Structure formats: structure tokens, C-alpha cells
mmCIF file of C-alpha atoms in Angstrom:
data_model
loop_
_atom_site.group_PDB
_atom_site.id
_atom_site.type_symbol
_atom_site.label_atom_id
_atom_site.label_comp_id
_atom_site.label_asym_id
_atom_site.label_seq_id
_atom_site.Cartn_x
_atom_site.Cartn_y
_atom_site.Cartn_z
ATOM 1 C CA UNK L 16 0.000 0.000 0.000
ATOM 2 C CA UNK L 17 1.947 3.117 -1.333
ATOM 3 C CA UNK L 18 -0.022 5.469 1.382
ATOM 4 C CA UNK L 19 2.147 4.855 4.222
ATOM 5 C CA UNK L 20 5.198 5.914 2.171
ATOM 6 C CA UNK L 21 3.082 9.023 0.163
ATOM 7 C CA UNK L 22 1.020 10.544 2.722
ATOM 8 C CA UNK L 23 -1.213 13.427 2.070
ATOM 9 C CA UNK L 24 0.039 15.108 5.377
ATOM 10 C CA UNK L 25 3.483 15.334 4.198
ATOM 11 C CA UNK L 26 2.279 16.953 0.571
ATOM 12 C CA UNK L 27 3.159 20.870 0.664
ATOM 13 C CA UNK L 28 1.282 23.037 -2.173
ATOM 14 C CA UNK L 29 2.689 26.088 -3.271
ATOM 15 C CA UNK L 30 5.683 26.040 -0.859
ATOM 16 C CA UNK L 31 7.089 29.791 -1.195
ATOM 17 C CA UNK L 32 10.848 29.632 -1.174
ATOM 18 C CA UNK L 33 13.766 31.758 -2.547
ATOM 19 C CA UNK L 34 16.858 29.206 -1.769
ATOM 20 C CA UNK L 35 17.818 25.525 -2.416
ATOM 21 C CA UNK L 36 18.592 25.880 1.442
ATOM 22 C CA UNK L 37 15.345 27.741 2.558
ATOM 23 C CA UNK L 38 13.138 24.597 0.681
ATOM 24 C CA UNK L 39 15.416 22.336 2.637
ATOM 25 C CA UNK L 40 14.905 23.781 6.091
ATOM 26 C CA UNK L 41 11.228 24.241 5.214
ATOM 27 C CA UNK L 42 10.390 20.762 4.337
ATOM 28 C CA UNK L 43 12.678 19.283 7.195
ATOM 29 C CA UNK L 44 10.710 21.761 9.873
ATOM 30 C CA UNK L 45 7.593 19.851 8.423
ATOM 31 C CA UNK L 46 9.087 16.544 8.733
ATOM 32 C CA UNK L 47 9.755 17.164 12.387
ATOM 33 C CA UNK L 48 6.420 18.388 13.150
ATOM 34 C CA UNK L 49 4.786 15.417 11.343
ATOM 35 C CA UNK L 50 7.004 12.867 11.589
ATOM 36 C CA UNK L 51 9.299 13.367 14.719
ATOM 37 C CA UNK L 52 12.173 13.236 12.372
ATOM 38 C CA UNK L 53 15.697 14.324 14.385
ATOM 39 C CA UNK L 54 17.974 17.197 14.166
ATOM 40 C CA UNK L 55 20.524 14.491 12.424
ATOM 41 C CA UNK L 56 18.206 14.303 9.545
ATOM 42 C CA UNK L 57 19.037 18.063 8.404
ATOM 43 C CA UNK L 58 22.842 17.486 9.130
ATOM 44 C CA UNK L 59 22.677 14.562 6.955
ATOM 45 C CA UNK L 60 20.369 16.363 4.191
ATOM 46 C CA UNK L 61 23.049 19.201 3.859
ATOM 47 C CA UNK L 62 25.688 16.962 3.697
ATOM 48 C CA UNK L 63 24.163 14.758 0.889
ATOM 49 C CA UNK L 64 23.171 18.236 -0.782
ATOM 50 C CA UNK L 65 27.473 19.073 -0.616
ATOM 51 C CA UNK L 66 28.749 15.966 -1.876
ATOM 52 C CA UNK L 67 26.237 14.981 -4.710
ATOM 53 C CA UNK L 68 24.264 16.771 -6.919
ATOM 54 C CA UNK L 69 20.232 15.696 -6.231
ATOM 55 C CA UNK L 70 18.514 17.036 -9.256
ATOM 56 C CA UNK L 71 16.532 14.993 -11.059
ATOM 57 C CA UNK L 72 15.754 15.240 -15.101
ATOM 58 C CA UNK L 73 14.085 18.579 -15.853
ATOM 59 C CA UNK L 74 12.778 20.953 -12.884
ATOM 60 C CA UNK L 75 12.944 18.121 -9.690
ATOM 61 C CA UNK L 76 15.018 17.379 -7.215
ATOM 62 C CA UNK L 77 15.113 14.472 -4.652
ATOM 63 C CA UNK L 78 17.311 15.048 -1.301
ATOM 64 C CA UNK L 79 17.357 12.619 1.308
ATOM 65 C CA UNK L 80 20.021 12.228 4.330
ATOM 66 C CA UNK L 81 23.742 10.907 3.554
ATOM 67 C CA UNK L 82 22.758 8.113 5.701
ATOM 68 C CA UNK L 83 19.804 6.795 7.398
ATOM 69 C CA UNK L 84 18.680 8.798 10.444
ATOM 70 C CA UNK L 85 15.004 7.835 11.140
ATOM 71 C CA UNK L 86 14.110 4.188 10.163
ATOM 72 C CA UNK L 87 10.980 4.887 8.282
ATOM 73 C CA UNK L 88 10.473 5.141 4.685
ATOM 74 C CA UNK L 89 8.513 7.715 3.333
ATOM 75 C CA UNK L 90 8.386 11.096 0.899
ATOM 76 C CA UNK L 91 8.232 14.344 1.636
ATOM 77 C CA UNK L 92 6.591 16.085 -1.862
ATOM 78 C CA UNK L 93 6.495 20.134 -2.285
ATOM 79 C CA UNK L 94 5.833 22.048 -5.214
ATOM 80 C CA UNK L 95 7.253 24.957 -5.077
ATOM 81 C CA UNK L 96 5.310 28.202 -5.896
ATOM 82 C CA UNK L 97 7.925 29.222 -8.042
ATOM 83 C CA UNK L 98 11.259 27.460 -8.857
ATOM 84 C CA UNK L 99 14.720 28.176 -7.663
ATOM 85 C CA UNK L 100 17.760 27.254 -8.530
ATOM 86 C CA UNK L 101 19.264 23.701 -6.902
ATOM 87 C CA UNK L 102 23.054 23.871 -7.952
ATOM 88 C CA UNK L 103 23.123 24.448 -11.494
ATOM 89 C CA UNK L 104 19.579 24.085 -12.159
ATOM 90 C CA UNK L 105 15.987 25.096 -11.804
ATOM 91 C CA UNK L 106 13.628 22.878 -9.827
ATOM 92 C CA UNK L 107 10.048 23.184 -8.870
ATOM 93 C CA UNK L 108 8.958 19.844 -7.416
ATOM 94 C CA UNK L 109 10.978 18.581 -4.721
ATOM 95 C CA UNK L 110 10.649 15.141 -3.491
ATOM 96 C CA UNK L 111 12.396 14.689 -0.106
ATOM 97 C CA UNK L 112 12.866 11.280 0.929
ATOM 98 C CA UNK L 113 13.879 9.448 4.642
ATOM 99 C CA UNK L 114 14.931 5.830 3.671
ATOM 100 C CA UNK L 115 15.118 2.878 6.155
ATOM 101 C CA UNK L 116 17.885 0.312 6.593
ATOM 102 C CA UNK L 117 17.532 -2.271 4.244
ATOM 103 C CA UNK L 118 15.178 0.436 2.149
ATOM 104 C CA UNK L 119 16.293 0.131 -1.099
ATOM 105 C CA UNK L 120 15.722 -3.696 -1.167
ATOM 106 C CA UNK L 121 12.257 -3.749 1.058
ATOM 107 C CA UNK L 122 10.386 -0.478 -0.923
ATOM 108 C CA UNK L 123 10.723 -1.677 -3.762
ATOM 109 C CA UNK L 124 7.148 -0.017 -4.310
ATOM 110 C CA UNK L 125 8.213 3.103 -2.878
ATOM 111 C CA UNK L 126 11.342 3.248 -5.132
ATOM 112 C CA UNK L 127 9.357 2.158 -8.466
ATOM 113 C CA UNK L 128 6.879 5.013 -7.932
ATOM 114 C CA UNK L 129 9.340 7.870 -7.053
ATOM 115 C CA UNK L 130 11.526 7.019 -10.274
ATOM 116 C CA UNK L 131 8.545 7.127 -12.009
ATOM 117 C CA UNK L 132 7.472 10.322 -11.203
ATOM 118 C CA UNK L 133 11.016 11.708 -11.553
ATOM 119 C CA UNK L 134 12.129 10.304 -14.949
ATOM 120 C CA UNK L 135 8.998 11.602 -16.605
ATOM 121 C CA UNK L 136 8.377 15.338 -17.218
ATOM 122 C CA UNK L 137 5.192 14.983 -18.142
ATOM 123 C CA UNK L 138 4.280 14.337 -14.704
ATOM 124 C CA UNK L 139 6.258 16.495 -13.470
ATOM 125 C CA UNK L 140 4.391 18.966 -15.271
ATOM 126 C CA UNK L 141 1.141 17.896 -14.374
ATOM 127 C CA UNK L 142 2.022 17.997 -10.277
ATOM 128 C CA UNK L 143 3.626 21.783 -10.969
ATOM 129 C CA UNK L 144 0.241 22.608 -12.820
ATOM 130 C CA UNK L 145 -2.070 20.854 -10.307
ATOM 131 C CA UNK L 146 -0.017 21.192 -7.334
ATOM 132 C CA UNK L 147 -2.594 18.715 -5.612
ATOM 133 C CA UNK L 148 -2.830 15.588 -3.487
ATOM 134 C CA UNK L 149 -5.343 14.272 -6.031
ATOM 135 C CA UNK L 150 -3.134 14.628 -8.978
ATOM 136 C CA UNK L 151 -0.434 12.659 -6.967
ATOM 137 C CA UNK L 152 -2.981 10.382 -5.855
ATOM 138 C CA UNK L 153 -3.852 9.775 -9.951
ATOM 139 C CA UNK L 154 -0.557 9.343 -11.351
ATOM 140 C CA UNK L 155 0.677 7.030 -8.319
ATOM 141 C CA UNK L 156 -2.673 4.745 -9.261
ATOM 142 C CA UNK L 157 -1.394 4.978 -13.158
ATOM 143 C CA UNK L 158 1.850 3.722 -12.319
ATOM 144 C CA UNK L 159 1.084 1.260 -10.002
ATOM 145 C CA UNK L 160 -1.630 -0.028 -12.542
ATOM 146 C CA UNK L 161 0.999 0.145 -15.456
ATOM 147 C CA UNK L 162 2.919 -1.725 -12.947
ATOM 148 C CA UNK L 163 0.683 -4.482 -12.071
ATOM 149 C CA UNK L 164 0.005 -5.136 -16.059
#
């Protein structure tokens, strides 16, 4: 069940942000109010953000911590009410991520749908149009239906 990793209380519309660095803190102040997430979680954000560039394709970007801090996986998603530059490019939808040991291998779901999402601008586009959790909610139940066929 991709809910428990996409969560409609962890979607942020319209986030208004003039920094790489402001979206960061932003979403990570959510996270901790939501999710209980630790201090470490920012330190490990910023140093991901320093070593590795975490743009995705055309106008995304998906941060998560160096290493795991908070074993729970889930997404973060924001669109952005306007984009900012994230290292050398624009970005407008920003999919944060905390992974759990052993993530990668055990959501598998989890991973299918974010790469998804990521790899395909025309999806993209449609969340930065319709920055709702319906239109995630519609193009999570297309992949995972594409998926399933």
C-alpha cells in the first residue's frame, strides 16, 4: 500500500521559497512536526546536498540524508510556488525522501513510484500545474496499474 510511504500530510502546495537551502529547512521543519524526524536528519540532508548533486531530469530534485537517520520510509513532496535554482539548475517539485535500513531492497514499491514520477516530465508537469494531493494520488494509481500489467 503506497499510502504509508506518500502521505497526504506530508504533501506541501505552493511552498514559497527563494533558496535551495530555505526549501530544505522548510520541508525538514515539516518533517519534524509530522514525523518526529531528528535534528541528524538536516545534518545529513546538507551533507548529501554538498557531496552529490540531487537534481533529477528537468525541474525536480530528490534530497534525502547521507545516511539513514530515522528508520521509516517515506516522501516528503512540495511544489514549489515558483522554482529556484538547486546547484546548477531550476527545480520546482521537490521530493524529499527518509529511507530505512535495508530500504532500497524492502520499498521496492516506494522506489518504483518515485523514479517514475522523476524520470517523466510529463508528470512532473502535471504535479507543478495541479499542485494537488489528487493529482499525486492519480498518477501514483497509473503507475502502479501500469505496474501491475
Amino acid at each position: 500500500n503506497y499510502t504509508e510511504y506518500f502521505s497526504e500530510d506530508l504533501f506541501i502546495p505552493n511552498l514559497v521559497a527563494e533558496s535551495r537551502e530555505e526549501v530544505l529547512k522548510k520541508m525538514f521543519d515539516h518533517l519534524k512536526r509530522i514525523k518526529g524526524v531528528p535534528d541528524d536528519f538536516y545534518k545529513e540532508l546538507l551533507i548529501r546536498e554538498q557531496h552529490a548533486d540531487t537534481t533529477f531530469g528537468k525541474n525536480s530534485a530528490f534530497p534525502h540524508p547521507n545516511q539513514v537517520v530515522f528508520n521509516q520510509t517515506f516522501a516528503c513532496i512540495a511544489i514549489l510556488d515558483k522554482p529556484v535554482m538547486w546547484g546548477t539548475k531550476e527545480v520546482q517539485l521537490i521530493i524529499m525522501a527518509s529511507i530505512r535500513k535495508n530500504g532500497v531492497i524492502q520499498d521496492e514499491v516506494f522506489f518504483n513510484i518515485v523514479s517514475e514520477i522523476l524520470s517523466n516530465e510529463i508528470l512532473i508537469q502535471q504535479l507543478v500545474a495541479f499542485p494537488k494531493y489528487e493529482t499525486l494520488n492519480e498518477i501514483i494509481n497509473k503507475i502502479n496499474r501500469k505496474d501491475n500489467n
